[in-house]
Short mmCIF file of C-alpha atoms and ligand atoms in Angstrom, two decimals:
data_model
loop_
_atom_site.label_atom_id
_atom_site.label_comp_id
_atom_site.label_asym_id
_atom_site.label_seq_id
_atom_site.Cartn_x
_atom_site.Cartn_y
_atom_site.Cartn_z
CA MET A 1 195.76 0.36 -116.63
CA VAL A 2 197.87 2.07 -119.30
CA GLY A 3 201.60 1.56 -119.59
CA ILE A 4 204.66 1.67 -121.81
CA TYR A 5 205.97 -1.70 -122.86
CA LYS A 6 209.50 -2.40 -124.15
CA LYS A 7 210.39 1.17 -124.97
CA ASP A 8 213.70 0.14 -126.57
CA LEU A 9 212.00 -2.04 -129.17
CA ASN A 10 210.03 -1.15 -132.28
CA PRO A 11 206.29 -1.91 -132.22
CA ARG A 12 206.70 -5.17 -134.15
CA GLU A 13 209.32 -6.54 -131.76
CA ALA A 14 207.53 -5.23 -128.69
CA THR A 15 204.29 -6.89 -129.78
CA ARG A 16 206.04 -10.20 -130.40
CA GLU A 17 207.55 -9.95 -126.90
CA PHE A 18 204.15 -9.23 -125.44
CA PHE A 19 202.64 -12.33 -127.05
CA ALA A 20 205.67 -14.35 -125.93
CA GLU A 21 204.98 -13.28 -122.35
CA LEU A 22 201.33 -14.29 -122.69
CA PHE A 23 202.40 -17.76 -123.85
CA GLU A 24 205.10 -18.09 -121.17
CA ALA A 25 202.73 -17.20 -118.37
CA ASN A 26 200.23 -19.73 -119.72
CA LEU A 27 197.64 -17.01 -120.06
CA ILE A 28 196.73 -18.18 -123.57
CA SER A 29 196.85 -21.47 -125.36
CA SER A 30 196.94 -20.11 -128.90
CA ALA A 31 197.13 -16.82 -130.74
CA LEU A 32 195.78 -15.52 -134.03
CA LEU A 33 198.18 -13.03 -135.60
CA PRO A 34 199.18 -11.77 -139.05
CA ALA A 35 202.04 -13.96 -140.22
CA ARG A 36 204.15 -14.70 -143.25
CA LYS A 37 202.49 -17.44 -145.26
CA ALA A 38 204.78 -20.39 -145.99
CA GLY A 39 207.87 -18.19 -145.92
CA LEU A 40 206.43 -16.06 -148.73
CA ASN A 41 205.83 -12.33 -148.68
CA GLN A 42 202.12 -12.78 -148.13
CA ILE A 43 200.73 -11.79 -144.76
CA PHE A 44 197.65 -13.68 -143.60
CA PRO A 45 196.27 -14.40 -140.15
CA ALA A 46 197.70 -17.59 -138.64
CA LEU A 47 197.04 -19.53 -135.45
CA LEU A 48 200.08 -20.14 -133.29
CA SER A 49 200.35 -22.73 -130.52
CA SER A 50 203.47 -21.31 -128.85
CA LYS A 51 205.92 -18.45 -128.88
CA ASP A 52 208.24 -20.44 -131.16
CA SER A 53 206.84 -19.13 -134.43
CA LEU A 54 206.48 -15.51 -133.35
CA GLU A 55 209.35 -14.42 -135.65
CA GLU A 56 207.04 -15.31 -138.52
CA THR A 57 204.44 -12.82 -137.32
CA PHE A 58 204.18 -9.27 -138.60
CA PRO A 59 201.61 -7.60 -136.36
CA PHE A 60 201.86 -4.24 -138.10
CA ALA A 61 202.24 -5.27 -141.75
CA PRO A 62 200.19 -2.61 -143.56
CA VAL A 63 198.13 -5.04 -145.60
CA MET A 64 194.81 -6.79 -144.95
CA PRO A 65 194.03 -9.54 -147.48
CA LEU A 66 190.81 -10.31 -145.61
CA SER A 67 189.02 -9.28 -142.45
CA THR A 68 190.22 -11.43 -139.56
CA ALA A 69 186.78 -10.98 -137.97
CA VAL A 70 185.46 -13.63 -140.35
CA GLN A 71 188.20 -16.06 -139.31
CA LEU A 72 187.31 -15.35 -135.72
CA SER A 73 183.75 -16.51 -136.36
CA LYS A 74 185.16 -19.81 -137.63
CA ILE A 75 187.45 -20.52 -134.70
CA THR A 76 185.00 -19.56 -131.97
CA ARG A 77 182.18 -21.85 -133.03
CA PHE A 78 181.53 -24.20 -130.08
CA ALA A 79 184.93 -23.19 -128.75
CA ASP A 80 186.22 -24.72 -125.52
CA PRO A 81 186.20 -21.99 -122.86
CA GLU A 82 189.20 -23.65 -121.19
CA HIS A 83 191.48 -22.73 -124.08
CA THR A 84 191.99 -19.02 -124.39
CA VAL A 85 192.93 -17.73 -127.81
CA ALA A 86 194.44 -14.28 -128.09
CA VAL A 87 193.53 -12.53 -131.32
CA LEU A 88 195.13 -9.43 -132.71
CA LEU A 89 192.75 -7.24 -134.70
CA ARG A 90 192.87 -3.86 -136.37
CA PRO A 91 190.18 -1.32 -135.47
CA CYS A 92 187.95 -2.17 -138.46
CA GLU A 93 188.36 -5.89 -137.77
CA SER A 94 187.42 -5.37 -134.14
CA ARG A 95 184.42 -3.31 -135.19
CA ALA A 96 183.33 -6.01 -137.65
CA ALA A 97 183.81 -8.59 -134.89
CA VAL A 98 181.54 -6.55 -132.61
CA GLU A 99 178.85 -6.59 -135.30
CA LEU A 100 179.30 -10.35 -135.72
CA VAL A 101 178.98 -10.86 -131.95
CA LYS A 102 175.71 -8.89 -132.07
CA LEU A 103 174.62 -11.16 -134.94
CA ARG A 104 175.63 -14.23 -132.89
CA GLN A 105 178.26 -15.27 -135.39
CA ILE A 106 181.16 -14.91 -132.94
CA SER A 107 181.40 -15.86 -129.30
CA LEU A 108 184.07 -14.06 -127.33
CA ASP A 109 183.89 -16.46 -124.34
CA ASN A 110 187.35 -17.92 -124.87
CA VAL A 111 188.85 -14.95 -126.68
CA LEU A 112 191.35 -12.45 -125.39
CA LEU A 113 190.63 -9.57 -127.74
CA ILE A 114 193.75 -7.55 -128.44
CA THR A 115 193.55 -4.65 -130.85
CA ARG A 116 196.22 -2.40 -132.23
CA ASP A 117 196.22 1.12 -133.59
CA CYS A 118 196.16 1.30 -137.36
CA PRO A 119 197.69 3.98 -139.57
CA GLY A 120 196.24 2.35 -142.71
CA THR A 121 196.86 -0.41 -145.24
CA VAL A 122 197.76 -0.70 -148.91
CA GLU A 123 196.29 -3.01 -151.56
CA PRO A 124 197.84 -6.51 -151.52
CA GLU A 125 199.38 -5.90 -154.97
CA THR A 126 201.07 -2.71 -153.78
CA PHE A 127 202.35 -4.57 -150.75
CA GLU A 128 203.66 -7.46 -152.82
CA GLU A 129 205.62 -5.15 -155.12
CA LYS A 130 207.44 -3.66 -152.16
CA ALA A 131 208.05 -6.87 -150.26
CA SER A 132 211.36 -8.63 -150.78
CA ASP A 133 213.34 -10.53 -148.15
CA THR A 134 212.01 -8.00 -145.75
CA ILE A 135 208.39 -7.28 -144.98
CA PRO A 136 207.69 -3.57 -145.57
CA GLY A 137 206.18 -1.33 -142.94
CA PHE A 138 203.71 1.53 -143.11
CA SER A 139 206.44 4.14 -143.63
CA ASP A 140 207.67 2.35 -146.76
CA PHE A 141 204.60 3.57 -148.63
CA THR A 142 203.54 7.00 -149.79
CA GLU A 143 200.29 8.56 -148.68
CA ASP A 144 198.57 8.05 -152.03
CA GLN A 145 199.37 4.34 -151.89
CA ILE A 146 197.28 4.00 -148.73
CA ARG A 147 193.79 2.71 -149.53
CA PRO A 148 191.27 5.57 -149.74
CA VAL A 149 188.97 3.84 -147.20
CA CYS A 150 191.87 3.84 -144.72
CA ARG A 151 192.58 7.48 -145.35
CA MET A 152 188.90 8.14 -144.56
CA CYS A 153 188.74 5.83 -141.52
CA GLU A 154 187.69 7.73 -138.42
CA HIS A 155 188.79 4.93 -136.10
CA PRO A 156 192.60 4.86 -135.84
CA THR A 157 192.07 2.93 -132.60
CA ALA A 158 189.43 0.32 -131.74
CA PRO A 159 186.50 1.10 -129.48
CA VAL A 160 186.16 -2.51 -128.21
CA ALA A 161 189.08 -4.62 -126.90
CA ASP A 162 190.34 -6.32 -123.77
CA ILE A 163 193.74 -4.79 -124.39
CA ASN A 164 194.78 -2.24 -126.98
CA ILE A 165 198.28 -1.91 -128.36
CA GLY A 166 198.79 1.78 -128.96
CA THR A 167 201.31 3.25 -131.36
CA PHE A 168 199.87 6.75 -131.75
CA GLY A 169 201.67 8.88 -129.19
CA ALA A 170 204.20 6.14 -128.36
CA GLU A 171 207.80 7.30 -128.46
CA GLY A 172 209.29 3.83 -128.24
CA GLY A 173 207.80 0.40 -127.74
CA ILE A 174 204.02 0.19 -127.51
CA ILE A 175 201.36 1.55 -125.22
CA LEU A 176 199.37 -1.26 -123.59
CA GLU A 177 195.95 -0.31 -122.34
CA ALA A 178 193.55 -2.62 -120.51
CA LYS A 179 189.97 -1.81 -121.50
CA THR A 180 188.09 -4.57 -119.64
CA ASP A 181 188.46 -6.48 -116.36
CA LYS A 182 189.82 -9.41 -118.34
CA GLY A 183 192.44 -7.11 -119.84
CA GLU A 184 193.34 -5.67 -116.42
CA GLU A 185 193.84 -9.16 -115.05
CA ILE A 186 196.16 -10.09 -117.93
CA LEU A 187 198.26 -6.93 -117.71
CA LYS A 188 199.01 -7.72 -114.05
CA HIS A 189 201.20 -10.55 -115.36
CA VAL A 190 203.06 -8.41 -117.88
CA ALA A 191 206.23 -6.48 -117.11
CA LEU A 192 205.50 -2.89 -118.12
CA ASP A 193 208.38 -0.40 -118.28
CA ALA A 194 206.28 2.26 -116.67
CA GLU A 195 202.69 3.17 -116.10
CA LEU A 196 201.47 6.00 -118.26
CA SER A 197 199.66 8.38 -115.98
CA ASP A 198 199.48 11.19 -118.50
CA THR A 199 197.93 10.05 -121.77
CA SER A 200 197.45 13.52 -123.19
CA SER A 201 200.11 13.22 -125.90
CA ARG A 202 198.54 9.95 -127.12
CA GLU A 203 195.12 11.56 -127.16
CA ALA A 204 196.47 14.58 -129.04
CA SER A 205 198.12 12.32 -131.59
CA LEU A 206 194.91 10.33 -132.11
CA LYS A 207 192.89 13.50 -132.40
CA GLN A 208 195.22 14.93 -135.01
CA GLU A 209 195.11 11.71 -137.03
CA THR A 210 191.31 11.52 -136.85
CA GLU A 211 190.90 15.12 -137.92
CA LYS A 212 193.16 14.59 -140.91
CA ARG A 213 191.14 11.58 -141.96
CA THR A 214 187.80 13.30 -141.44
CA ALA A 215 188.95 16.15 -143.66
CA PHE A 216 189.96 13.73 -146.41
CA MET A 217 186.70 11.83 -146.00
CA GLU A 218 184.56 14.93 -146.36
CA LYS A 219 186.34 15.99 -149.51
CA ASN A 220 186.46 12.54 -151.07
CA LEU A 221 182.86 11.62 -150.28
CA ALA A 222 181.53 14.96 -151.49
CA GLU A 223 183.14 14.30 -154.87
CA LEU A 224 181.91 10.73 -154.95
CA LYS A 225 178.39 11.84 -154.08
CA LYS A 226 178.35 14.16 -157.07
CA GLU A 227 179.71 11.45 -159.31
CA VAL A 228 177.07 8.82 -158.43
CA ALA A 229 174.09 11.18 -158.27
CA GLY A 230 170.93 9.84 -159.88
CA ILE A 231 170.34 6.56 -161.64
CA GLU A 232 172.65 7.51 -164.53
CA GLY A 233 175.47 8.22 -162.09
CA LEU A 234 174.92 4.94 -160.30
CA VAL A 235 174.75 2.91 -163.51
CA LYS A 236 177.94 4.57 -164.71
CA PHE A 237 179.67 3.90 -161.40
CA PHE A 238 178.84 0.19 -161.67
CA ALA A 239 179.21 0.00 -165.45
CA LYS A 240 181.97 -2.61 -165.28
CA CYS A 241 180.27 -4.69 -162.57
CA ILE A 242 180.07 -8.35 -163.57
CA ASP A 243 177.65 -9.23 -160.78
CA CYS A 244 180.17 -11.66 -159.30
CA HIS A 245 179.26 -10.83 -155.67
CA ASN A 246 182.91 -10.94 -154.58
CA CYS A 247 182.29 -7.72 -152.70
CA ARG A 248 179.60 -9.44 -150.66
CA THR A 249 181.66 -12.59 -150.15
CA MET A 250 184.52 -10.65 -148.58
CA CYS A 251 182.33 -8.27 -146.58
CA PRO A 252 182.76 -9.25 -142.93
CA VAL A 253 179.27 -8.15 -141.91
CA CYS A 254 177.45 -9.93 -144.78
CA TYR A 255 177.27 -13.13 -142.81
CA CYS A 256 174.25 -14.92 -144.37
CA ASN A 257 174.94 -18.53 -145.31
CA GLU A 258 172.84 -18.08 -148.38
CA CYS A 259 172.67 -14.53 -149.62
CA PHE A 260 169.19 -13.33 -150.48
CA PHE A 261 170.54 -12.17 -153.85
CA ASP A 262 171.69 -15.67 -154.75
CA SER A 263 168.38 -17.18 -153.69
CA ALA A 264 165.53 -18.45 -155.84
CA THR A 265 163.74 -15.12 -155.30
CA PHE A 266 165.77 -13.83 -158.21
CA HIS A 267 165.57 -16.86 -160.49
CA PHE A 268 163.10 -16.09 -163.24
CA GLU A 269 161.80 -18.16 -166.09
CA GLY A 270 162.29 -17.54 -169.78
CA PRO A 271 158.87 -15.99 -170.46
CA ARG A 272 159.55 -13.26 -167.90
CA TYR A 273 162.70 -12.23 -169.73
CA GLU A 274 160.77 -12.25 -172.99
CA GLU A 275 158.09 -10.07 -171.45
CA TRP A 276 160.60 -7.57 -170.05
CA THR A 277 162.47 -7.43 -173.34
CA GLN A 278 159.30 -6.76 -175.31
CA ARG A 279 158.26 -4.08 -172.86
CA ARG A 280 161.60 -2.30 -172.67
CA GLY A 281 163.05 -2.87 -176.08
CA ILE A 282 166.47 -3.57 -174.64
CA LEU A 283 167.35 -5.45 -171.50
CA ALA A 284 170.86 -5.27 -170.06
CA MET A 285 172.27 -8.54 -168.78
CA PRO A 286 173.02 -9.66 -166.14
CA ARG A 287 169.77 -8.34 -164.73
CA ASP A 288 170.08 -7.41 -161.13
CA GLU A 289 173.42 -5.93 -160.21
CA ILE A 290 172.10 -2.47 -159.34
CA LEU A 291 169.40 -4.13 -157.27
CA PHE A 292 172.05 -6.25 -155.58
CA HIS A 293 174.14 -3.25 -154.57
CA LEU A 294 171.16 -1.15 -153.43
CA GLY A 295 169.71 -4.15 -151.60
CA ARG A 296 172.98 -4.91 -149.87
CA MET A 297 173.23 -1.28 -148.79
CA ASN A 298 169.88 -1.70 -147.10
CA HIS A 299 170.81 -5.01 -145.50
CA ILE A 300 174.15 -4.03 -144.01
CA GLY A 301 174.38 -0.24 -144.31
CA LEU A 302 173.84 0.08 -140.56
CA SER A 303 176.50 -2.54 -139.78
CA CYS A 304 179.09 -1.50 -142.37
CA VAL A 305 182.42 -0.71 -140.70
CA ALA A 306 183.91 0.94 -143.80
CA CYS A 307 186.78 -1.55 -144.00
CA GLY A 308 186.87 -1.62 -147.80
CA MET A 309 187.22 -5.39 -148.08
CA CYS A 310 184.47 -5.27 -150.73
CA GLU A 311 186.45 -2.82 -152.83
CA GLN A 312 189.67 -4.78 -152.45
CA ALA A 313 187.91 -7.94 -153.66
CA CYS A 314 186.38 -6.32 -156.73
CA PRO A 315 188.04 -7.64 -159.90
CA HIS A 316 187.20 -4.43 -161.75
CA ASP A 317 188.42 -1.89 -159.19
CA ILE A 318 184.96 -0.49 -158.65
CA ARG A 319 185.17 1.83 -155.63
CA VAL A 320 182.38 -0.06 -153.93
CA GLY A 321 183.92 0.32 -150.44
CA GLN A 322 184.03 4.09 -150.81
CA LEU A 323 180.42 4.10 -151.97
CA PHE A 324 179.37 1.93 -149.01
CA THR A 325 181.32 4.27 -146.73
CA LEU A 326 179.35 7.17 -148.19
CA ILE A 327 175.93 5.61 -147.65
CA SER A 328 176.72 3.93 -144.35
CA THR A 329 178.36 6.87 -142.59
CA THR A 330 175.45 9.07 -143.72
CA ALA A 331 172.76 6.60 -142.67
CA GLN A 332 174.43 5.70 -139.39
CA LYS A 333 174.65 9.38 -138.49
CA GLU A 334 171.02 9.98 -139.40
CA LEU A 335 169.73 6.94 -137.55
CA ASP A 336 172.11 7.39 -134.60
CA ILE A 337 173.66 3.94 -135.08
CA HIS A 338 177.34 3.29 -134.44
CA ALA A 339 178.58 0.07 -136.02
CA GLY A 340 181.24 -1.66 -133.96
CA ARG A 341 180.93 0.69 -130.99
CA SER A 342 179.75 -1.64 -128.28
CA LEU A 343 178.94 -5.29 -127.64
CA THR A 344 175.79 -4.26 -125.81
CA ASP A 345 174.31 -2.09 -128.59
CA PRO A 346 171.18 -3.72 -130.03
CA LEU A 347 171.09 -5.07 -133.57
CA PRO A 348 170.12 -2.17 -135.81
CA LEU A 349 167.51 -3.87 -138.00
CA ALA A 350 165.97 -6.21 -135.45
CA THR A 351 165.19 -3.43 -133.01
CA PHE A 352 163.44 -0.08 -132.99
CA ARG A 353 162.49 2.68 -130.63
CA GLU A 354 158.86 3.64 -130.26
CA ASP A 355 159.83 7.28 -130.14
CA GLU A 356 161.83 7.42 -133.39
CA PHE A 357 160.55 8.68 -136.77
CA THR A 358 157.15 9.16 -135.14
CA GLU A 359 155.89 11.43 -137.91
CA MET A 360 156.40 8.64 -140.47
CA GLY A 361 153.28 6.79 -141.58
CA GLU A 362 150.98 9.18 -139.72
CA GLU A 363 150.73 11.89 -142.37
CA LYS A 364 147.28 13.43 -142.44
CA VAL A 365 145.31 13.32 -145.65
CA MET B 1 147.46 15.69 -177.91
CA GLU B 2 150.09 13.98 -175.74
CA LYS B 3 148.76 11.21 -173.55
CA GLU B 4 148.61 12.19 -169.91
CA PHE B 5 151.15 10.47 -167.70
CA ASP B 6 149.41 7.76 -165.71
CA PRO B 7 151.65 6.73 -162.82
CA LYS B 8 152.10 3.12 -161.82
CA ILE B 9 152.23 2.66 -158.07
CA VAL B 10 153.06 -0.65 -156.42
CA GLY B 11 151.37 -1.16 -153.07
CA PHE B 12 152.67 -3.53 -150.41
CA PHE B 13 149.67 -3.83 -148.14
CA CYS B 14 149.54 -5.58 -144.82
CA ASN B 15 146.89 -8.30 -144.88
CA TRP B 16 145.49 -7.28 -141.49
CA CYS B 17 144.94 -3.61 -142.08
CA THR B 18 145.68 -1.77 -145.33
CA ALA B 19 144.62 -4.65 -147.59
CA ALA B 20 141.34 -4.81 -145.67
CA ALA B 21 140.99 -1.03 -145.92
CA ALA B 22 141.38 -1.34 -149.70
CA ASP B 23 138.58 -3.94 -149.75
CA LEU B 24 136.43 -1.72 -147.59
CA ALA B 25 136.98 1.26 -149.87
CA GLY B 26 135.91 -0.96 -152.77
CA THR B 27 132.78 -2.38 -151.15
CA SER B 28 131.79 1.08 -149.86
CA ARG B 29 132.17 2.44 -153.40
CA ILE B 30 134.61 5.14 -152.35
CA GLN B 31 136.21 6.55 -155.47
CA TYR B 32 139.98 6.47 -155.84
CA PRO B 33 142.35 6.28 -158.81
CA ALA B 34 143.17 2.83 -160.16
CA ASN B 35 146.91 3.48 -160.23
CA VAL B 36 147.88 1.14 -157.43
CA ARG B 37 148.82 -2.49 -158.12
CA PRO B 38 148.34 -4.05 -154.72
CA ILE B 39 150.49 -6.84 -153.34
CA ARG B 40 149.23 -8.43 -150.16
CA VAL B 41 151.89 -9.10 -147.52
CA MET B 42 151.47 -10.61 -144.07
CA CYS B 43 152.94 -7.59 -142.27
CA SER B 44 154.61 -4.31 -143.21
CA GLY B 45 157.62 -5.72 -141.37
CA SER B 46 158.01 -8.39 -144.04
CA VAL B 47 158.69 -5.93 -146.84
CA ASP B 48 162.41 -6.18 -147.58
CA ALA B 49 163.81 -2.99 -149.09
CA SER B 50 164.93 -5.07 -152.07
CA TYR B 51 161.30 -5.54 -153.14
CA VAL B 52 160.74 -1.81 -153.06
CA ILE B 53 163.92 -1.19 -155.06
CA LYS B 54 163.06 -3.94 -157.53
CA ALA B 55 159.69 -2.31 -158.15
CA LEU B 56 161.31 1.09 -158.71
CA LEU B 57 163.90 -0.37 -161.08
CA GLU B 58 161.25 -2.30 -163.02
CA GLY B 59 159.24 0.77 -163.82
CA ALA B 60 157.08 1.60 -160.81
CA ASP B 61 156.72 5.35 -160.41
CA GLY B 62 156.05 5.03 -156.71
CA VAL B 63 155.80 2.45 -153.95
CA LEU B 64 153.24 2.63 -151.15
CA ILE B 65 153.77 0.50 -148.06
CA GLY B 66 150.67 0.23 -145.91
CA GLY B 67 150.80 -1.13 -142.38
CA CYS B 68 148.92 -1.20 -139.10
CA HIS B 69 149.12 1.83 -136.79
CA PRO B 70 151.80 1.74 -134.06
CA ASN B 71 150.90 -0.78 -131.33
CA ASP B 72 148.33 -2.47 -133.62
CA CYS B 73 150.67 -4.78 -135.55
CA HIS B 74 149.52 -8.43 -135.54
CA TYR B 75 153.10 -9.47 -135.02
CA VAL B 76 153.60 -7.01 -132.17
CA ASN B 77 156.21 -4.72 -133.70
CA GLY B 78 156.70 -5.50 -137.38
CA ASN B 79 155.50 -2.02 -138.26
CA TYR B 80 158.10 -0.36 -136.01
CA LYS B 81 160.81 -2.38 -137.72
CA ALA B 82 159.35 -1.47 -141.10
CA ARG B 83 159.48 2.19 -140.12
CA ARG B 84 163.18 2.00 -139.27
CA ARG B 85 163.90 0.13 -142.51
CA VAL B 86 162.03 2.70 -144.58
CA ALA B 87 164.00 5.44 -142.80
CA LEU B 88 167.21 3.66 -143.84
CA LEU B 89 165.98 3.16 -147.40
CA LYS B 90 165.09 6.83 -147.67
CA SER B 91 168.46 7.86 -146.28
CA ILE B 92 170.21 5.75 -148.93
CA LEU B 93 167.96 6.98 -151.74
CA THR B 94 168.58 10.58 -150.63
CA THR B 95 172.37 10.14 -150.56
CA LEU B 96 172.26 8.67 -154.06
CA ASP B 97 169.88 11.35 -155.35
CA LEU B 98 167.26 8.74 -156.22
CA ASP B 99 164.15 10.63 -155.01
CA PRO B 100 163.07 9.22 -151.63
CA ASP B 101 159.63 10.80 -152.04
CA ARG B 102 158.55 8.06 -154.43
CA VAL B 103 158.41 5.72 -151.44
CA TRP B 104 155.56 6.24 -149.02
CA LEU B 105 154.87 4.51 -145.74
CA ARG B 106 151.37 4.99 -144.33
CA TRP B 107 149.53 3.47 -141.41
CA ILE B 108 146.01 2.60 -142.57
CA SER B 109 143.82 0.43 -140.36
CA ALA B 110 141.18 -2.03 -141.62
CA ALA B 111 138.46 0.49 -140.76
CA GLU B 112 140.06 3.37 -142.66
CA GLY B 113 138.68 2.87 -146.14
CA VAL B 114 138.31 6.61 -146.50
CA ARG B 115 141.89 7.27 -145.43
CA PHE B 116 143.04 4.58 -147.87
CA ALA B 117 141.27 6.26 -150.78
CA LYS B 118 142.64 9.67 -149.79
CA VAL B 119 146.21 8.38 -149.51
CA VAL B 120 146.01 6.75 -152.94
CA ARG B 121 144.53 9.89 -154.46
CA GLN B 122 147.15 12.12 -152.88
CA MET B 123 150.03 9.86 -153.86
CA THR B 124 148.80 9.50 -157.44
CA GLU B 125 148.62 13.27 -157.74
CA GLU B 126 152.05 13.89 -156.29
CA ILE B 127 153.69 11.23 -158.45
CA LYS B 128 151.90 12.61 -161.52
CA GLU B 129 153.47 15.94 -160.70
CA LYS B 130 156.90 14.34 -160.51
CA GLY B 131 156.57 12.54 -163.82
CA PRO B 132 157.87 9.08 -164.73
CA ASN B 133 160.49 7.51 -162.50
CA PRO B 134 163.93 7.79 -164.15
CA MET B 135 165.04 4.61 -162.34
CA GLY B 136 162.75 2.53 -164.50
CA LYS B 137 163.64 4.38 -167.66
CA SER B 138 167.30 3.39 -167.63
CA THR B 139 167.92 0.59 -170.10
CA GLN B 140 170.87 -0.47 -168.03
CA THR B 141 169.02 -1.50 -164.92
S1 SF4 C 401 180.28 -3.12 -147.18
FE1 SF4 C 401 182.47 -3.05 -147.69
S2 SF4 C 401 183.26 -1.45 -146.35
FE2 SF4 C 401 181.29 -2.04 -145.48
S3 SF4 C 401 181.76 -3.64 -143.98
FE3 SF4 C 401 181.33 -4.66 -145.92
S4 SF4 C 401 183.33 -4.95 -146.88
FE4 SF4 C 401 183.57 -3.41 -145.25
S1 SF4 C 402 173.47 -8.86 -149.06
FE1 SF4 C 402 171.94 -9.23 -147.50
S2 SF4 C 402 171.25 -11.33 -147.83
FE2 SF4 C 402 173.20 -11.09 -148.91
S3 SF4 C 402 174.74 -11.79 -147.44
FE3 SF4 C 402 174.56 -9.56 -147.23
S4 SF4 C 402 173.08 -9.31 -145.58
FE4 SF4 C 402 172.87 -11.40 -146.30
S1 SF4 C 403 183.03 -7.38 -156.68
FE1 SF4 C 403 182.91 -5.69 -158.17
S2 SF4 C 403 182.27 -6.67 -160.08
FE2 SF4 C 403 181.83 -8.15 -158.45
S3 SF4 C 403 179.69 -7.71 -157.87
FE3 SF4 C 403 180.98 -6.49 -156.49
S4 SF4 C 403 181.13 -4.48 -157.52
FE4 SF4 C 403 180.40 -5.96 -159.07
S1 FES C 404 150.49 -6.97 -139.06
FE1 FES C 404 150.00 -5.10 -140.10
S2 FES C 404 151.92 -4.08 -139.97
FE2 FES C 404 152.40 -5.92 -138.85
#
């Protein structure tokens, strides 16, 4: 089912109304939504127990301090299936959540997954500068303030959801679309203004947005590719890296409790350093940051959802999210893997097909 | 006269096949260049890409991963998983212009001492042609 909801309201108000209806009809017992933190101009996900605090929520605030997918993995651990929690995610958060479900880090058993279209986000600092008594919206920012990963994002709407809240192609209010049986069941209880039988203008709007982003991506990544080419390019790109691993910490799909790159595998004893120094003449410290980045690309390149949380977390503004977008979109295309596409896709690195890369390893001598 | 470039190749050899093939080549006195530093692993599927990258950054001119032929892996399908991982590694190396052809994956069974020697010879020649690996030359890595 697809329908227009509250066409006289703006998307923020319409979405608050929609969640209020879900609470009123007892369809959910809590909701996870972006909200003002302690009355400040910081927007973080918050869990709500009723419709009473919905005025504090800002479902479309164009800022993402962290990926809500990670918070979802916390609240769904051993969750009680009797208590449904509705979560509102952006497309990249939904796609990260799908990867985490595949990795068994999230269970969606008690979750009503609601996604919303996303025109893009700005860096938290940019957002903070603009925020005053009012919380700014997407249109309060210029195009070049939008994060480059967002301007390259080919998913303005989420592939996986129970219900999607559409804004592309909406002329007033929001477009509610049920995408699963669970979503259909819920929408039966919601008072739509009208069913939307013809979705062609929404599709056209999404197509136009995607094409614009693809064009920017191709241009931006082609330049980046030139810039990082070869080991000199890569070393230069990461020249300011302090090996802090913030990028990994904030990456939603790097889920390991202990990262391989923090493990004893990379703890060496003094004599080894002495040996390397004597052999090389000069040894840059810390030792392994290029290895860390290349290794992480290999660990999560096929699950990367190009959300840019890594880049946003980097204290030295290294464009690590754009670099991961470059390698992951390329590799996912080549290996026919689509991160975040479907809950039933197999895990990319734990599976294989007998009929893929069959020439590899067999080369005649 | 300038000293001829003598490539260093790190070999990750599956215990059940390629490592045995290396032993066989040795005991059968099949000649092959001594450029490979072998590391015995329990399965080609246990070779994390990080080990390959570490070797390349630490001065290896090439890395050879040797595993059991498809359907012969001791752990059922470790070699298929290795194959996909090497495909990913090569994709990443290609995107970053880091020469994917310095990483070789070859299926070499325990009986294939001759194939082992030929692979090592061929790889040594091709890497010689390429010259030293710039990844290991950078003082910053
Ligand atoms: S590597 Fe960066 S862009 Fe990719 S999923 Fe992780 S945080 Fe997002
Ligand atoms: S880099 Fe690899 S080992 Fe570290 S957290 Fe990410 S996936 Fe896990
Ligand atoms: S967050 Fe930035 S500085 Fe820290 S490890 Fe990642 S790239 Fe390097
Ligand atoms: S046991 Fe040899 S490749 Fe798996």
